[in-house]
Short mmCIF file of C-alpha atoms in Angstrom, two decimals:
data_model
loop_
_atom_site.label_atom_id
_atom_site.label_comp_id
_atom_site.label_asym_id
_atom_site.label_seq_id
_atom_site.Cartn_x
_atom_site.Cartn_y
_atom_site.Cartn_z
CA UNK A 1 129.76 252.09 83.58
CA UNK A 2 129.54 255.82 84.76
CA UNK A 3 132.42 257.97 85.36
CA UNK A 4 133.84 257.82 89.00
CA UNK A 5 136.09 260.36 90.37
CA UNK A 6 138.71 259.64 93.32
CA UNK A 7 140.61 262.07 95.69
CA UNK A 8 142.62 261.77 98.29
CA UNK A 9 142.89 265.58 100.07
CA UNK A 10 145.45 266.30 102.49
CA UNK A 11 143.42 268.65 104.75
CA UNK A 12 139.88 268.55 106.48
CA UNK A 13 138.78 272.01 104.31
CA UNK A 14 140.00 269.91 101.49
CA UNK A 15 137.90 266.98 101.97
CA UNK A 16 134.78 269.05 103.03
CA UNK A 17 135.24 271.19 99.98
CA UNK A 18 134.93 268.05 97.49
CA UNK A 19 131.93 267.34 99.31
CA UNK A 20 130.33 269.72 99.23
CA UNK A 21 131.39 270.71 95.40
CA UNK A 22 130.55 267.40 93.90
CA UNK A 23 127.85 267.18 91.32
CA UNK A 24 125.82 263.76 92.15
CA UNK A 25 126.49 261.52 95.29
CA UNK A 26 129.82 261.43 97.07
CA UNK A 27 131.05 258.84 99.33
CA UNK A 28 133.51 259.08 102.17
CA UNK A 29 135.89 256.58 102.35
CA UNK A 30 137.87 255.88 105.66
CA UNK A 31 138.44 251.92 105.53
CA UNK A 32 136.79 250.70 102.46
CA UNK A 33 135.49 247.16 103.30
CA UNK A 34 132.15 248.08 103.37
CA UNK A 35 132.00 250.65 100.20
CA UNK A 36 134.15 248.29 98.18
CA UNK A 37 131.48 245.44 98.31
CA UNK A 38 128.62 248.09 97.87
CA UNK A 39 130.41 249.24 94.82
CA UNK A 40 131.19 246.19 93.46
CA UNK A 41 127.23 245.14 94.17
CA UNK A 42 126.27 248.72 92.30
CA UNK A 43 124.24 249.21 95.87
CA UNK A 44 125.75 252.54 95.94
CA UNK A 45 126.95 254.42 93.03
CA UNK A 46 128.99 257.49 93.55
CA UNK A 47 130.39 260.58 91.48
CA UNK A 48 133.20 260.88 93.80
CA UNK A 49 135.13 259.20 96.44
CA UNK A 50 136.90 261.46 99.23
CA UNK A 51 139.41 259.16 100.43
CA UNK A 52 140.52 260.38 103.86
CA UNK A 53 143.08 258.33 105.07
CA UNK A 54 146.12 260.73 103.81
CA UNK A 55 144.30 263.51 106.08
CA UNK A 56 146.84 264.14 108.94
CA UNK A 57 145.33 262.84 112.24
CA UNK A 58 142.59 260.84 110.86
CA UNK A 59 144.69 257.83 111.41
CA UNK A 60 146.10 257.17 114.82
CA UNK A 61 145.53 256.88 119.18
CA UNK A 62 145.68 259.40 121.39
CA UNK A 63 145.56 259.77 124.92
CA UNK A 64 144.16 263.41 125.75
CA UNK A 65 142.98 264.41 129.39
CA UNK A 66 142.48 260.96 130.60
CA UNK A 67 141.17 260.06 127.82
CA UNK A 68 141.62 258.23 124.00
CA UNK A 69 141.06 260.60 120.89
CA UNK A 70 141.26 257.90 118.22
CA UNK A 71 141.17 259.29 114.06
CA UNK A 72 138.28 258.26 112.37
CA UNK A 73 140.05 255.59 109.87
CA UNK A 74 142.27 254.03 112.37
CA UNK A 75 142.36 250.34 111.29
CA UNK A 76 140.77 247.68 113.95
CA UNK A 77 144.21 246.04 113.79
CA UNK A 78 145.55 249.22 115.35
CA UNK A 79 142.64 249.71 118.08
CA UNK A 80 142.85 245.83 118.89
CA UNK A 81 146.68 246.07 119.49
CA UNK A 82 146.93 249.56 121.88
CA UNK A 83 147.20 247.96 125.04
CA UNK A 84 146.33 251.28 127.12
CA UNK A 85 143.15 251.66 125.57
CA UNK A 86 142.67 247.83 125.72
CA UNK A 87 143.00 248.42 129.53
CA UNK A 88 140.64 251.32 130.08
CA UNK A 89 137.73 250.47 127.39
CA UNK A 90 138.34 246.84 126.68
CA UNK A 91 134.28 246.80 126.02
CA UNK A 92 135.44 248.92 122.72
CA UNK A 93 138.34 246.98 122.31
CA UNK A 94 136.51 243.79 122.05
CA UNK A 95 134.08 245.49 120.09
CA UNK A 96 135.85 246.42 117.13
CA UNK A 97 137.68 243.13 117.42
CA UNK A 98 134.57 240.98 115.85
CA UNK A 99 134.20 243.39 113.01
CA UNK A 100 135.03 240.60 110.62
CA UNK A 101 138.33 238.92 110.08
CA UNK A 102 141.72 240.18 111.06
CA UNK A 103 141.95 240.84 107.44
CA UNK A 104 139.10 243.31 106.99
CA UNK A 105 140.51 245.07 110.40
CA UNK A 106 143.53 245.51 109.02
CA UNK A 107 141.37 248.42 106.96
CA UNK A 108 137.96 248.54 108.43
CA UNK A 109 137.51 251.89 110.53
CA UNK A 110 134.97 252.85 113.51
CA UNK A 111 133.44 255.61 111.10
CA UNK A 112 133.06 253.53 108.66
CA UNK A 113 131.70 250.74 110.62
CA UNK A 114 129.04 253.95 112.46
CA UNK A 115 128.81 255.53 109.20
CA UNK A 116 127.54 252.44 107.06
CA UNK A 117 124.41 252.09 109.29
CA UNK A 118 124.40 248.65 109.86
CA UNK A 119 121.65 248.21 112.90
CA UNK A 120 123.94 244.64 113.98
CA UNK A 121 127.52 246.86 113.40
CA UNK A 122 129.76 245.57 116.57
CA UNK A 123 131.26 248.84 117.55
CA UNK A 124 128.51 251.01 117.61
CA UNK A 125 126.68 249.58 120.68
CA UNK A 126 129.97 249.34 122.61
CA UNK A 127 131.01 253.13 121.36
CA UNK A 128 127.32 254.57 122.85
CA UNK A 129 127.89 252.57 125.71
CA UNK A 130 131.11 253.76 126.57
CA UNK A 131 129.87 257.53 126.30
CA UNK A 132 131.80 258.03 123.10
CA UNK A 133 131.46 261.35 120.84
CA UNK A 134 132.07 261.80 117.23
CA UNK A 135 133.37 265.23 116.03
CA UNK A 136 132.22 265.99 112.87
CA UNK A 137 133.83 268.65 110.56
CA UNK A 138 131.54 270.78 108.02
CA UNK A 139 131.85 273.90 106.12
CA UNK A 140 130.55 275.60 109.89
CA UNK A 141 133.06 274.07 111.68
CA UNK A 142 133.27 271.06 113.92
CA UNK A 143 130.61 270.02 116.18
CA UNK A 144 130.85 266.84 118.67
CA UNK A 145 128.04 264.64 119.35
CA UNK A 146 126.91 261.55 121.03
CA UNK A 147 128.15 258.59 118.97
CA UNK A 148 123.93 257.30 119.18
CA UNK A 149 122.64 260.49 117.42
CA UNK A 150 124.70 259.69 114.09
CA UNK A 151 123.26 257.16 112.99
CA UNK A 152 119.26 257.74 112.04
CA UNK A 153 117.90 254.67 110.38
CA UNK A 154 119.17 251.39 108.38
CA UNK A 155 122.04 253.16 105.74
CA UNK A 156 120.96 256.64 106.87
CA UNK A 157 122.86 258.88 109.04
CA UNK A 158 122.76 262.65 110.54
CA UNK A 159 125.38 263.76 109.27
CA UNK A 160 124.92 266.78 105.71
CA UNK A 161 126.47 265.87 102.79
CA UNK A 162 129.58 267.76 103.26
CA UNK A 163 130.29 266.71 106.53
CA UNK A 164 132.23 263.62 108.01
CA UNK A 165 133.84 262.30 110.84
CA UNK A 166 137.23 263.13 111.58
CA UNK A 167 137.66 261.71 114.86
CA UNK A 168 136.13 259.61 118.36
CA UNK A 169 136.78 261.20 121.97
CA UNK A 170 136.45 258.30 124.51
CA UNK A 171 136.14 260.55 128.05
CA UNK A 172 138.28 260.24 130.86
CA UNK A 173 137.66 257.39 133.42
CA UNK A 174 136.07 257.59 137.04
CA UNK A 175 137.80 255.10 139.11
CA UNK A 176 136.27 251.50 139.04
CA UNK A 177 134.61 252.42 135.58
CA UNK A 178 134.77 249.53 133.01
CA UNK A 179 132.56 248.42 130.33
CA UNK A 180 132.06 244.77 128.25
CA UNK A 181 130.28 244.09 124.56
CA UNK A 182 129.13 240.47 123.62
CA UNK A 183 126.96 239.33 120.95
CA UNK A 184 125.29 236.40 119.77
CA UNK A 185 126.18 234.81 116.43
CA UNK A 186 125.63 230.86 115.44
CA UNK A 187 129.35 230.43 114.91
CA UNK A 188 132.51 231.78 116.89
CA UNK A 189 133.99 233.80 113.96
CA UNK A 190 133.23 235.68 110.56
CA UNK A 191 129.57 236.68 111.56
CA UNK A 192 126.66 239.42 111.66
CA UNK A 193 125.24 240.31 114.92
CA UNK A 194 122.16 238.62 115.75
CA UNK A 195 121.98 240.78 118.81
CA UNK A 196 124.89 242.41 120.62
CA UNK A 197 125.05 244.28 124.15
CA UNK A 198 127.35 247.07 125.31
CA UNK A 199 127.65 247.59 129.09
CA UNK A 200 129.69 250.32 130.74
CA UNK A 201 129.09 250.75 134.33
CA UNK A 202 130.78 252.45 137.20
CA UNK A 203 131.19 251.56 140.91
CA UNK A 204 131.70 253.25 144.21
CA UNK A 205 134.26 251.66 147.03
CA UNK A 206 131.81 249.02 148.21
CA UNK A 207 131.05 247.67 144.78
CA UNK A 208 127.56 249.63 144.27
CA UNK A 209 126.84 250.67 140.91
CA UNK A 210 126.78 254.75 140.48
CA UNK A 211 126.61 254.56 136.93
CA UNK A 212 125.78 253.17 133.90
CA UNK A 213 124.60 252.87 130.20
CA UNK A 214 123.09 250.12 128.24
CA UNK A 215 123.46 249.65 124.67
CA UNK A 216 121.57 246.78 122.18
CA UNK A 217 122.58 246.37 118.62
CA UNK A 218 120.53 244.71 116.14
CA UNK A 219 117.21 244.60 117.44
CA UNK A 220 116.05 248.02 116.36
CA UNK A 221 116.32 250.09 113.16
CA UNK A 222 118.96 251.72 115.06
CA UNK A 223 121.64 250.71 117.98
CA UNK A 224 119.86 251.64 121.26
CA UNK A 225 121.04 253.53 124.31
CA UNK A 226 117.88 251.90 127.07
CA UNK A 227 117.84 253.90 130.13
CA UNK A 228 115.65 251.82 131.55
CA UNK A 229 118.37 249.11 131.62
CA UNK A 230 121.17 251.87 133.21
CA UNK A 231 117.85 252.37 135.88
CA UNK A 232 118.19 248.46 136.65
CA UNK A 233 121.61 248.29 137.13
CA UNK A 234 122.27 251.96 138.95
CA UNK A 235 122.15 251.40 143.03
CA UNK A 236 122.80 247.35 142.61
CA UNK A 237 125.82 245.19 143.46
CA UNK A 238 124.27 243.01 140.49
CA UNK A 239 121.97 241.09 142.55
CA UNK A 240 119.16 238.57 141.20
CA UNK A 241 116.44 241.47 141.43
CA UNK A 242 118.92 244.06 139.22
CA UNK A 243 119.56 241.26 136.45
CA UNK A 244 116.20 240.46 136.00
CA UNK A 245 114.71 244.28 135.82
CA UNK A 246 117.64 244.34 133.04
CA UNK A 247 116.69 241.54 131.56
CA UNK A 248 112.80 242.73 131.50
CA UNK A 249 114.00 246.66 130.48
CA UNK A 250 116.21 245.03 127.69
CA UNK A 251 113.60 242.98 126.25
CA UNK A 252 111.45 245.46 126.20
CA UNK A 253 113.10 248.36 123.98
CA UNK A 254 113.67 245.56 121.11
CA UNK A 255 112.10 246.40 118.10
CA UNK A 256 113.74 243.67 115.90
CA UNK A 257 112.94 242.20 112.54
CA UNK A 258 112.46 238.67 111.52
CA UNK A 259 115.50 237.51 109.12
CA UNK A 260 117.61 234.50 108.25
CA UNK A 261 119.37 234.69 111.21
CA UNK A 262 116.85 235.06 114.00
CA UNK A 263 113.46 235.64 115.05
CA UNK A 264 111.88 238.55 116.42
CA UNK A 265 111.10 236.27 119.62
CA UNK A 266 114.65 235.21 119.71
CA UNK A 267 116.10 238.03 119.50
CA UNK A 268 114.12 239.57 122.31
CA UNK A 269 115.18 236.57 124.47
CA UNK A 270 118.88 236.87 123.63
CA UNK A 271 118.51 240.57 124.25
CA UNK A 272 118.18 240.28 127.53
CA UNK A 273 120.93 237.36 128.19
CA UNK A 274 123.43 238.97 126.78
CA UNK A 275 122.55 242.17 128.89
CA UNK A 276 123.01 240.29 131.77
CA UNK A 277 126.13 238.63 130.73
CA UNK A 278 127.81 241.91 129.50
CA UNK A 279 126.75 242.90 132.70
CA UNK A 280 128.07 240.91 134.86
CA UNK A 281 131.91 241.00 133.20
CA UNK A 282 131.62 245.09 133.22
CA UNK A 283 130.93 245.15 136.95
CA UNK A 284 133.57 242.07 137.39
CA UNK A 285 136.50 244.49 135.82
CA UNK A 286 134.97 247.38 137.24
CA UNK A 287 135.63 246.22 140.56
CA UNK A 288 139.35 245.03 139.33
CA UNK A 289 139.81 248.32 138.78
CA UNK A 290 139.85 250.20 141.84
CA UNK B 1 141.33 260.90 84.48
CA UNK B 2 144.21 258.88 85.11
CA UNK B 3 145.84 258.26 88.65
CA UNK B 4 149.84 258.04 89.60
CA UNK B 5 150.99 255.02 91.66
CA UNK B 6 153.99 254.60 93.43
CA UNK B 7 154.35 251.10 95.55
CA UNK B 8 156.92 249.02 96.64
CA UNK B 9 156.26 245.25 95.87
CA UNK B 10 158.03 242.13 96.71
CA UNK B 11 160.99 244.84 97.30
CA UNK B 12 160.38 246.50 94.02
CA UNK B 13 159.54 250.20 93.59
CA UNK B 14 156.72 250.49 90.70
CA UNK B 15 155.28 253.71 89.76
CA UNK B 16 152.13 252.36 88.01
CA UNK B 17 149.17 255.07 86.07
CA UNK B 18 145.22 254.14 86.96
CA UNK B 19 142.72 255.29 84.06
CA UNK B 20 139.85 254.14 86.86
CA UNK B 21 139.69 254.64 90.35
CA UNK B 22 138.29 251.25 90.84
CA UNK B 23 140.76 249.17 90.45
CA UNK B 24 141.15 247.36 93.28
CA UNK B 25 144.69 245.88 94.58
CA UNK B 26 144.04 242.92 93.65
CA UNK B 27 142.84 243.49 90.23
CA UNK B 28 146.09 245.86 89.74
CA UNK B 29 148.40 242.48 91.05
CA UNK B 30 146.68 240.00 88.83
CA UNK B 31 145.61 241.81 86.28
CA UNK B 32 148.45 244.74 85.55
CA UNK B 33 151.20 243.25 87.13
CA UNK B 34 150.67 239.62 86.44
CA UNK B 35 151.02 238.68 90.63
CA UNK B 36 148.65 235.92 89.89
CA UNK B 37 149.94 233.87 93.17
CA UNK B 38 147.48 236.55 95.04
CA UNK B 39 143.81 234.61 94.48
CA UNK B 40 140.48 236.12 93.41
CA UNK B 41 137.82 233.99 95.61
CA UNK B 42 134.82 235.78 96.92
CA UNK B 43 135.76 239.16 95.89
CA UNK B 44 133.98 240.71 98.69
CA UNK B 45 136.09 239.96 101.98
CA UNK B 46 134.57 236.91 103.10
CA UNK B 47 137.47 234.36 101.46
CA UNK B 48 141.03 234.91 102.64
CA UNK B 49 142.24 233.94 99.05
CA UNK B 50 143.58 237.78 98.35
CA UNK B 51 145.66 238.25 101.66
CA UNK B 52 148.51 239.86 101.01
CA UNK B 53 150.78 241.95 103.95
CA UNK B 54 150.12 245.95 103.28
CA UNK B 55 152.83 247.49 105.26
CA UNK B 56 153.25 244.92 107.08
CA UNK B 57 149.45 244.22 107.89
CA UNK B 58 146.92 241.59 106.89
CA UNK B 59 144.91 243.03 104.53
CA UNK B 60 142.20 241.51 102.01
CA UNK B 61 143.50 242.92 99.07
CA UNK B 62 139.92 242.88 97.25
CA UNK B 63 138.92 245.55 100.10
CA UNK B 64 141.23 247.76 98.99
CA UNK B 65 141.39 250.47 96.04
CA UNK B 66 145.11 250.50 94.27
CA UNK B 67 144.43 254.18 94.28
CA UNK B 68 144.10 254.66 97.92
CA UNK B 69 147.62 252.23 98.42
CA UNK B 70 149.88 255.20 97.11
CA UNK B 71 153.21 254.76 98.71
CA UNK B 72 152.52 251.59 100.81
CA UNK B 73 154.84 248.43 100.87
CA UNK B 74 153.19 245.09 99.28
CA UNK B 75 154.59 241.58 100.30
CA UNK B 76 152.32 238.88 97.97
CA UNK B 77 153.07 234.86 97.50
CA UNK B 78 155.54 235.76 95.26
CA UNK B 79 157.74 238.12 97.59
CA UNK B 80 157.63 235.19 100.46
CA UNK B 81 160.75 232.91 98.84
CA UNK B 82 164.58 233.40 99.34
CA UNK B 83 165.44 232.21 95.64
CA UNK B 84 164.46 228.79 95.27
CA UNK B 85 164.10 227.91 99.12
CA UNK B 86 160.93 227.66 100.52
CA UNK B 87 159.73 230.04 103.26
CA UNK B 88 159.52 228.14 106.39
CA UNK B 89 155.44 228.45 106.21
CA UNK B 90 155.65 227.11 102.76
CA UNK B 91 157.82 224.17 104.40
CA UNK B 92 155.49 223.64 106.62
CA UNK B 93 152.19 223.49 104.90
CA UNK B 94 153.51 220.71 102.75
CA UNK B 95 155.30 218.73 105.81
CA UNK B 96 151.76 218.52 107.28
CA UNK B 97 149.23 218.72 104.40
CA UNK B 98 147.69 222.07 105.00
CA UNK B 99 146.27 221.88 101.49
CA UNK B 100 144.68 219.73 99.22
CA UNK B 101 143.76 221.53 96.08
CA UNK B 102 145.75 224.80 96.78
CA UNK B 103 143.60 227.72 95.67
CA UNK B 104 143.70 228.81 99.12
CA UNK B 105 147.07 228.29 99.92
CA UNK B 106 148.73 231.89 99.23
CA UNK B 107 145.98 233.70 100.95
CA UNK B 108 146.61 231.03 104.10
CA UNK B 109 150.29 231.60 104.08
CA UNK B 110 150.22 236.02 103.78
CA UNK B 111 147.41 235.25 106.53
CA UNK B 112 149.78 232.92 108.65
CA UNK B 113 152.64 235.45 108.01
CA UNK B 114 150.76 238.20 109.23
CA UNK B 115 149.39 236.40 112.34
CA UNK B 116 153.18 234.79 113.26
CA UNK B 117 154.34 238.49 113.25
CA UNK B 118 151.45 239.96 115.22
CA UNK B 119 152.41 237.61 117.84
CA UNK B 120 149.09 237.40 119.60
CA UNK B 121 148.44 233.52 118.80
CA UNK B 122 150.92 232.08 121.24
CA UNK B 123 151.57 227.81 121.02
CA UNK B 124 147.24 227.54 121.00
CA UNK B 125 145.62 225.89 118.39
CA UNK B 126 142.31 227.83 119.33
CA UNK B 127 144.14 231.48 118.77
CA UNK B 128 145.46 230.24 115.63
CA UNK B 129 142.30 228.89 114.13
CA UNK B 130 140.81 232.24 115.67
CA UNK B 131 143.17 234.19 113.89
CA UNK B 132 142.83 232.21 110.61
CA UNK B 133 139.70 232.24 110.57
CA UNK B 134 139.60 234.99 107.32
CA UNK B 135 140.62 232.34 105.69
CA UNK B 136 138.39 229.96 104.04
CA UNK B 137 139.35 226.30 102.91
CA UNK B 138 136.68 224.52 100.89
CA UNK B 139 138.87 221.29 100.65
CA UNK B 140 139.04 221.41 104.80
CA UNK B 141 142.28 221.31 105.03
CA UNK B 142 141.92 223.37 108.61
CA UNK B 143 143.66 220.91 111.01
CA UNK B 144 146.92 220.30 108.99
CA UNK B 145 146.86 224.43 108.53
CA UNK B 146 146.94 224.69 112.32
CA UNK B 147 149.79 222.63 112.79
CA UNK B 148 151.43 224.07 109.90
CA UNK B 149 150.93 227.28 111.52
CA UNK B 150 152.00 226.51 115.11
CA UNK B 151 155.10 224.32 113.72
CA UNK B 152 156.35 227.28 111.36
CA UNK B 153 156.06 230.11 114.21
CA UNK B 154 157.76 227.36 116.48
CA UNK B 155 160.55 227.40 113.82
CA UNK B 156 160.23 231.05 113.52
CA UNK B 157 161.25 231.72 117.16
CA UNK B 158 164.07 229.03 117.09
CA UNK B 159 165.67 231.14 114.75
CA UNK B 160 165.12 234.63 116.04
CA UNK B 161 166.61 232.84 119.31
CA UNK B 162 169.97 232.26 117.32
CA UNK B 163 170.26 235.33 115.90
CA UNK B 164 170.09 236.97 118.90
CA UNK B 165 172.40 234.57 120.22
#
């Protein structure tokens, strides 16, 4: 077995500078419950783990400006029980919720569950759609981007090897703003994605959609943000003719792969129900929300 | 390279030395510190056998490095009993045969512990098999663990209501 070094620094420069110093590959770890399995598998085999959870900050909810800051290795347990943010982004909420049991969320982290790479990984879709950032902390500095430009490919993601997340920004809401995630497994618990949707959509004072953004997990290498489903919904009340140009602009960005548990074809079809569905309980609490 | 522990478990304050950062709880319960009431099922997340209460949370406790637990608060199996009484989960697994061959059973009672005190199940079987649903039963023992569940957290409140009475 090869040597394996831990650490657990108690400052951002700290962390970056292990990363960046390390001699072979280092992992970050924020939650654990994926990198424990890929360790135990020997998928992955690290010099060094940075473990960042006794970095101050990285663990915790806060509202700033309107809005949520949450720490990158805040447990699902903890997202799934803050009832404010529950109110404002239950799309998120619900979300991180299905990321396994309430076990593995009493660890499991939304950088960890971005940074692993999964394409069918249950927060992601609802984070792009809800217009979330990721700041990410380097030997340069911090810089904050759109939560869909971290992740690059199946286990790949943007980010250098001496970077990592340190925390989320979820932006203040316009009134009647809300946003819903489903997805489609072939049980009711304890599953991967076969497809999942993230809707976030906001509405003016006579229920007209002035906003919104579409997200599909696991039916491309990547989660997708599809404009041309925002374009469907944006100037509707939801009508027959806005679902189906959804359903069409869904089904057409899938790229999916055939696997165990689906079809390309099914997938594609599901794709666009669940659109509709995650559609149509966004603009529901959008308009509860006015 | 070694690594310094310190963790309270069951109540007990253990300062413990790692020569291997991948020692997972678990392995440091069973294997250092003779827990063995704590299962080893799947050893990858997907069992419930390992539940143990980290802080006072659910966690699987094969998901978790020892190293990365400095200064937390365990509760395992072991830390559930008031001397020789029976916890009123334990009580009520047996009163309505939540078990058959009992591998499970410690990860289903930290797991029912943890969900009683989260309070999010309410008197609904559905929530409570939702919220048990971590934990896997090969025997199928899943209805008499529901009513095990909703009769202990019924018991549960009766006696919060006294003492606050």
């Amino acid at each position: 077995m090869s040597s394996l070094s831990y650490a657990a620094p108690a400052t951002v420069d700290e962390a970056i500078g292990l990363l960046a110093g390390a001699s072979g590959l280092a992992k970050v770890l924020s939650g654990g419950t994926d990198l424990l399995v890929q360790l135990r598998s020997g998928r992955t085999r690290p010099a060094l783990i940075v473990d960042t959870k006794k970095i101050p900050g990285i663990i915790g909810i806060r509202e700033v400006d309107g809005g949520f800051v949450i720490g990158a290795a805040t447990s699902g347990a903890m997202i799934g029980e803050h009832a404010a943010l529950a109110a404002v982004y239950p799309g998120v909420v619900e979300a991180t919720n299905l990321i396994g049991s309430t076990q593995v969320q009493g660890r499991a982290s939304l950088a960890g569950n971005l940074c692993n790479a999964s394409p069918a990984a249950d927060s992601v879709p609802a984070m792009i759609a809800a217009g979330a950032t990721a700041v990410i902390a380097g030997p340069k500095g911090r810089r904050t981007v759109p939560v869909e430009q971290v992740v690059t490919g199946p286990g790949r993601t943007s980010l250098a090897r001496d970077e990592f997340i340190v925390e989320f920004h979820l932006p203040k809401r316009a009134p009647r703003s809300a946003d819903a995630y489903l997805r489609f497994i072939p049980r009711t618990e304890m599953d991967i994605a076969v497809v999942g949707a993230g809707v976030n959509v906001t509405l003016d004072a006579a229920g007209v959609c002035t906003a919104a953004r579409v997200s599909l997990g696991a039916v491309a290498p990547t989660a997708l943000l599809v404009a041309d489903c925002a374009a469907a919904l944006v100037g509707s009340k939801l009508d027959e003719h806005a679902l189906a140009k959804l359903d069409l602009a869904a089904r057409d960005a899938c790229k999916p792969i055939d696997d165990k548990r689906g079809t390309i074809d099914f997938r594609i079809k599901v794709a666009g129900v669940l659109a509709r569905r995650a559609a149509a309980i966004a603009f529901e609490r959008a308009a509860a929300r006015s | 390279m070694s690594f310094p522990l310190s963790l309270t478990i069951n109540g007990v304050a253990r300062n413990i030395t790692l020569d291997d950062p991948r020692v997972t709880l678990l392995d440091l319960l069973r294997e250092r510190l003779e827990l063995t009431g704590t299962k080893k099922g799947c050893d990858r997340g997907q069992c419930g056998a390992c539940t143990v209460l980290l802080d006072g949370r659910r966690i699987n406790a094969c998901l978790a490095l020892a190293a990365s637990c400095d200064g937390a608060t365990v509760l395992t199996i072991e830390g559930v009993t008031d001397g020789d009484a029976l916890h009123p989960v334990q009580a009520a697994f047996i009163a309505h045969d939540g078990l058959q061959c009992g591998f499970c059973t410690p990860g289903q009672i930290m797991s029912a512990l943890g969900l009683i005190d989260e309070g999010q199940a309410g008197d609904d079987p559905e929530r409570v098999r939702e919220g048990m649903s971590g934990n896997l039963c090969r025997c199928g023992a899943y209805a008499g663990i529901t009513e095990a569940v909703l009769d202990a957290q019924r018991r549960l409140a009766g006696q919060d209501g006294r003492d606050a009475s």
